[in-house]
Short mmCIF file of C-alpha atoms and ligand atoms in Angstrom, two decimals:
data_model
loop_
_atom_site.label_atom_id
_atom_site.label_comp_id
_atom_site.label_asym_id
_atom_site.label_seq_id
_atom_site.Cartn_x
_atom_site.Cartn_y
_atom_site.Cartn_z
CA UNK H 1 53.41 38.23 38.27
CA UNK H 2 55.37 36.44 35.80
CA UNK H 3 55.17 32.63 35.88
CA UNK H 4 58.29 30.75 35.87
CA UNK H 5 57.84 27.81 33.74
CA UNK H 6 60.61 25.57 32.36
CA UNK H 7 59.38 24.53 28.98
CA UNK H 8 61.00 22.23 26.71
CA UNK H 9 59.92 23.62 23.37
CA UNK H 10 61.95 21.22 21.01
CA UNK H 11 59.11 18.73 20.45
CA UNK H 12 56.70 21.68 19.57
CA UNK H 13 58.95 23.23 16.93
CA UNK H 14 57.77 20.81 14.16
CA UNK H 15 54.02 21.47 14.80
CA UNK H 16 54.81 25.11 15.02
CA UNK H 17 56.50 25.08 11.64
CA UNK H 18 53.73 23.14 10.12
CA UNK H 19 51.04 25.37 11.53
CA UNK H 20 49.57 22.42 13.47
CA UNK H 21 47.25 24.51 15.61
CA UNK H 22 45.39 21.48 17.30
CA UNK H 23 48.66 20.09 18.62
CA UNK H 24 49.86 23.28 20.02
CA UNK H 25 46.56 23.99 21.81
CA UNK H 26 46.44 20.38 23.23
CA UNK H 27 49.95 20.81 24.65
CA UNK H 28 49.12 24.39 25.96
CA UNK H 29 46.10 23.05 27.84
CA UNK H 30 48.04 20.00 29.03
CA UNK H 31 50.69 22.33 30.53
CA UNK H 32 48.10 24.93 31.55
CA UNK H 33 49.47 27.58 29.35
CA UNK H 34 47.86 30.04 27.14
CA UNK H 35 47.64 28.67 23.59
CA UNK H 36 48.00 32.08 21.99
CA UNK H 37 50.98 32.99 23.99
CA UNK H 38 52.67 29.55 23.48
CA UNK H 39 52.19 29.97 19.50
CA UNK H 40 53.69 33.37 19.69
CA UNK H 41 56.73 32.13 21.79
CA UNK H 42 57.15 29.20 19.27
CA UNK H 43 57.08 31.39 16.23
CA UNK H 44 59.71 33.74 17.91
CA UNK H 45 61.84 30.80 18.56
CA UNK H 46 61.60 29.51 14.89
CA UNK H 47 62.05 33.01 13.36
CA UNK H 48 65.95 33.11 13.31
CA UNK H 49 66.09 29.60 11.70
CA UNK H 50 63.48 30.52 9.16
CA UNK H 51 65.27 33.77 8.21
CA UNK H 52 68.53 31.68 7.90
CA UNK H 53 66.59 29.06 5.73
CA UNK H 54 64.92 31.72 3.56
CA UNK H 55 68.29 33.60 3.01
CA UNK H 56 70.06 30.18 1.84
CA UNK H 57 67.06 29.19 -0.22
CA UNK H 58 66.93 32.49 -1.94
CA UNK H 59 70.66 31.96 -3.23
CA UNK H 60 69.82 28.46 -4.59
CA UNK H 61 66.57 29.14 -6.36
CA UNK H 62 64.80 32.05 -8.06
CA UNK H 63 61.88 32.75 -5.78
CA UNK H 64 60.28 34.93 -8.55
CA UNK H 65 59.41 31.68 -10.32
CA UNK H 66 57.12 30.65 -7.50
CA UNK H 67 53.62 30.65 -8.74
CA UNK H 68 51.51 30.09 -5.43
CA UNK H 69 50.14 32.86 -3.13
CA UNK H 70 51.70 31.24 0.07
CA UNK H 71 55.43 31.56 1.13
CA UNK H 72 57.63 29.14 -0.80
CA UNK H 73 59.75 28.65 2.44
CA UNK H 74 57.29 28.33 5.40
CA UNK H 75 54.00 28.30 3.72
CA UNK H 76 52.60 31.25 5.48
CA UNK H 77 50.43 33.82 3.86
CA UNK H 78 52.04 37.11 2.75
CA UNK H 79 51.81 39.72 5.35
CA UNK H 80 52.20 42.66 2.79
CA UNK H 81 53.24 43.51 -0.67
CA UNK H 82 56.07 45.95 -1.61
CA UNK H 83 55.56 48.03 -4.70
CA UNK H 84 59.02 48.19 -5.92
CA UNK H 85 60.64 50.85 -7.88
CA UNK H 86 59.27 53.25 -10.48
CA UNK H 87 57.48 50.53 -12.23
CA UNK H 88 55.93 49.51 -9.05
CA UNK H 89 56.66 45.73 -9.28
CA UNK H 90 54.34 43.90 -6.90
CA UNK H 91 56.58 41.77 -4.33
CA UNK H 92 54.77 39.55 -1.78
CA UNK H 93 56.58 39.39 1.61
CA UNK H 94 56.47 36.81 4.36
CA UNK H 95 56.78 38.37 7.72
CA UNK H 96 57.46 35.11 9.33
CA UNK H 97 60.63 34.20 7.30
CA UNK H 98 61.17 37.34 5.12
CA UNK H 99 60.86 35.70 1.80
CA UNK H 100 59.96 37.90 -1.22
CA UNK H 101 58.49 36.73 -4.49
CA UNK H 102 57.13 38.67 -7.24
CA UNK H 103 53.36 38.74 -7.86
CA UNK H 104 51.03 40.09 -10.69
CA UNK H 105 49.01 43.12 -9.73
CA UNK H 106 45.58 41.79 -10.65
CA UNK H 107 45.89 38.43 -9.07
CA UNK H 108 44.49 37.44 -5.57
CA UNK H 109 47.22 35.17 -3.67
CA UNK H 110 44.44 33.65 -1.64
CA UNK H 111 41.80 32.28 -4.10
CA UNK H 112 43.74 32.84 -7.33
CA UNK H 113 41.07 35.22 -8.78
CA UNK H 114 42.48 37.30 -11.77
CA UNK H 115 39.30 38.72 -12.89
CA UNK H 116 39.91 42.41 -12.79
CA UNK H 117 36.05 43.23 -12.35
CA UNK H 118 36.43 41.85 -8.72
CA UNK H 119 39.91 43.05 -7.85
CA UNK H 120 40.24 46.60 -6.71
CA UNK H 121 42.35 48.81 -4.38
CA UNK H 122 41.23 51.06 -1.49
CA UNK H 123 43.49 53.85 -1.50
CA UNK H 124 43.93 57.33 -0.04
CA UNK H 125 44.19 60.21 -2.49
CA UNK H 126 47.92 60.48 -3.25
CA UNK H 127 48.74 58.09 -0.55
CA UNK H 128 52.02 55.92 -0.76
CA UNK H 129 50.07 52.78 0.78
CA UNK H 130 47.04 51.02 -0.38
CA UNK H 131 45.02 47.88 0.29
CA UNK H 132 44.24 45.55 -2.47
CA UNK H 133 40.99 43.65 -2.26
CA UNK H 134 39.41 40.61 -3.84
CA UNK H 135 35.63 40.67 -3.86
CA UNK H 136 35.59 36.93 -4.57
CA UNK H 137 37.18 35.58 -1.32
CA UNK H 138 37.03 39.02 0.54
CA UNK H 139 40.70 38.76 1.15
CA UNK H 140 43.11 41.85 1.24
CA UNK H 141 46.86 42.53 0.93
CA UNK H 142 48.37 45.72 2.19
CA UNK H 143 50.86 47.44 -0.21
CA UNK H 144 53.42 49.84 0.58
CA UNK H 145 55.93 51.65 -1.75
CA UNK H 146 59.55 50.69 -1.60
CA UNK H 147 62.71 51.49 -3.67
CA UNK H 148 64.18 47.97 -3.18
CA UNK H 149 62.92 44.83 -1.55
CA UNK H 150 63.62 45.38 2.06
CA UNK H 151 65.38 43.05 4.79
CA UNK H 152 63.40 40.49 6.68
CA UNK H 153 63.73 42.58 9.86
CA UNK H 154 62.48 45.61 8.07
CA UNK H 155 59.40 43.71 6.89
CA UNK H 156 58.46 42.93 10.39
CA UNK H 157 58.63 46.65 11.31
CA UNK H 158 56.79 47.51 8.22
CA UNK H 159 53.94 45.16 9.01
CA UNK H 160 53.63 46.68 12.47
CA UNK H 161 53.90 50.17 10.94
CA UNK H 162 50.98 49.66 8.77
CA UNK H 163 48.48 48.24 11.27
CA UNK H 164 46.22 51.01 10.43
CA UNK H 165 45.72 49.37 7.02
CA UNK H 166 44.66 46.18 8.75
CA UNK H 167 42.19 48.03 10.80
CA UNK H 168 40.88 49.85 7.72
CA UNK H 169 40.56 46.54 5.78
CA UNK H 170 38.90 44.82 8.73
CA UNK H 171 36.48 47.79 9.09
CA UNK H 172 35.56 47.41 5.34
CA UNK H 173 34.68 43.76 5.91
CA UNK H 174 37.90 42.17 4.36
CA UNK H 175 40.27 39.71 5.98
CA UNK H 176 43.68 38.11 5.60
CA UNK H 177 43.67 35.53 4.29
CA UNK H 178 40.26 35.54 2.36
CA UNK H 179 37.64 32.69 2.53
CA UNK H 180 39.31 29.86 0.52
CA UNK H 181 38.98 26.16 0.19
CA UNK H 182 41.74 23.99 1.52
CA UNK H 183 42.30 22.41 -1.98
CA UNK H 184 42.33 25.58 -3.92
CA UNK H 185 44.16 27.96 -1.31
CA UNK H 186 46.91 30.05 -3.11
CA UNK H 187 46.71 28.53 -6.49
CA UNK H 188 46.05 31.08 -9.33
CA UNK H 189 43.28 30.15 -11.96
CA UNK H 190 46.04 29.56 -14.81
CA UNK H 191 48.04 27.32 -12.72
CA UNK H 192 44.94 25.35 -11.62
CA UNK H 193 44.34 24.99 -15.48
CA UNK H 194 47.84 23.63 -15.95
CA UNK H 195 49.27 26.88 -17.71
CA UNK H 196 52.08 29.17 -16.73
CA UNK H 197 51.56 32.05 -14.64
CA UNK H 198 54.20 34.40 -16.28
CA UNK H 199 55.75 34.08 -19.81
CA UNK H 200 59.19 32.54 -19.51
CA UNK H 201 62.27 34.86 -19.40
ZN1 ZN A 301 57.72 32.56 4.92
ZN1 ZN A 302 40.55 36.13 -3.70
#
């Protein structure tokens, strides 16, 4: 039976946007609701606003200049990377708001590791998909080939359609995100050292 609960979610949208899990769990238990279900409900309620915000921000600023591994709009970790065009430019995608930002191939978005000896790909022979893994933080990012960066809605579908890659990555001992310290999360080594991630231009 479906419970019929009238829920004023407006005061919870701020904590949901900021990823404040403790506040949402407290409110869920106060209202005798399942915390996971409440979190998903809040994320769904936020999604149209995040899509709109991301679309507007995308026209104001060049997202490709963003030099952190988390989303410049909503601070979520990327759900996957698209390998765009014949040159397979790696573009990280946020499934929460749809934002796209380009990223180096040999760079872990979670711990900022750029040592090629500890970065590799798990890939089926001749497959159009792969899983990029980092041996330092044990994080992984799914990667799918794409002709052009796809819409926010397509990214949600793509994330669901590649759940087998999440299962394979978890089975091999990798997680999303990897193990990262709060201070260093998402900051590439070069940026931590005060240097530019990419040459200008
Ligand atoms: Zn986002
Ligand atoms: Zn890493």
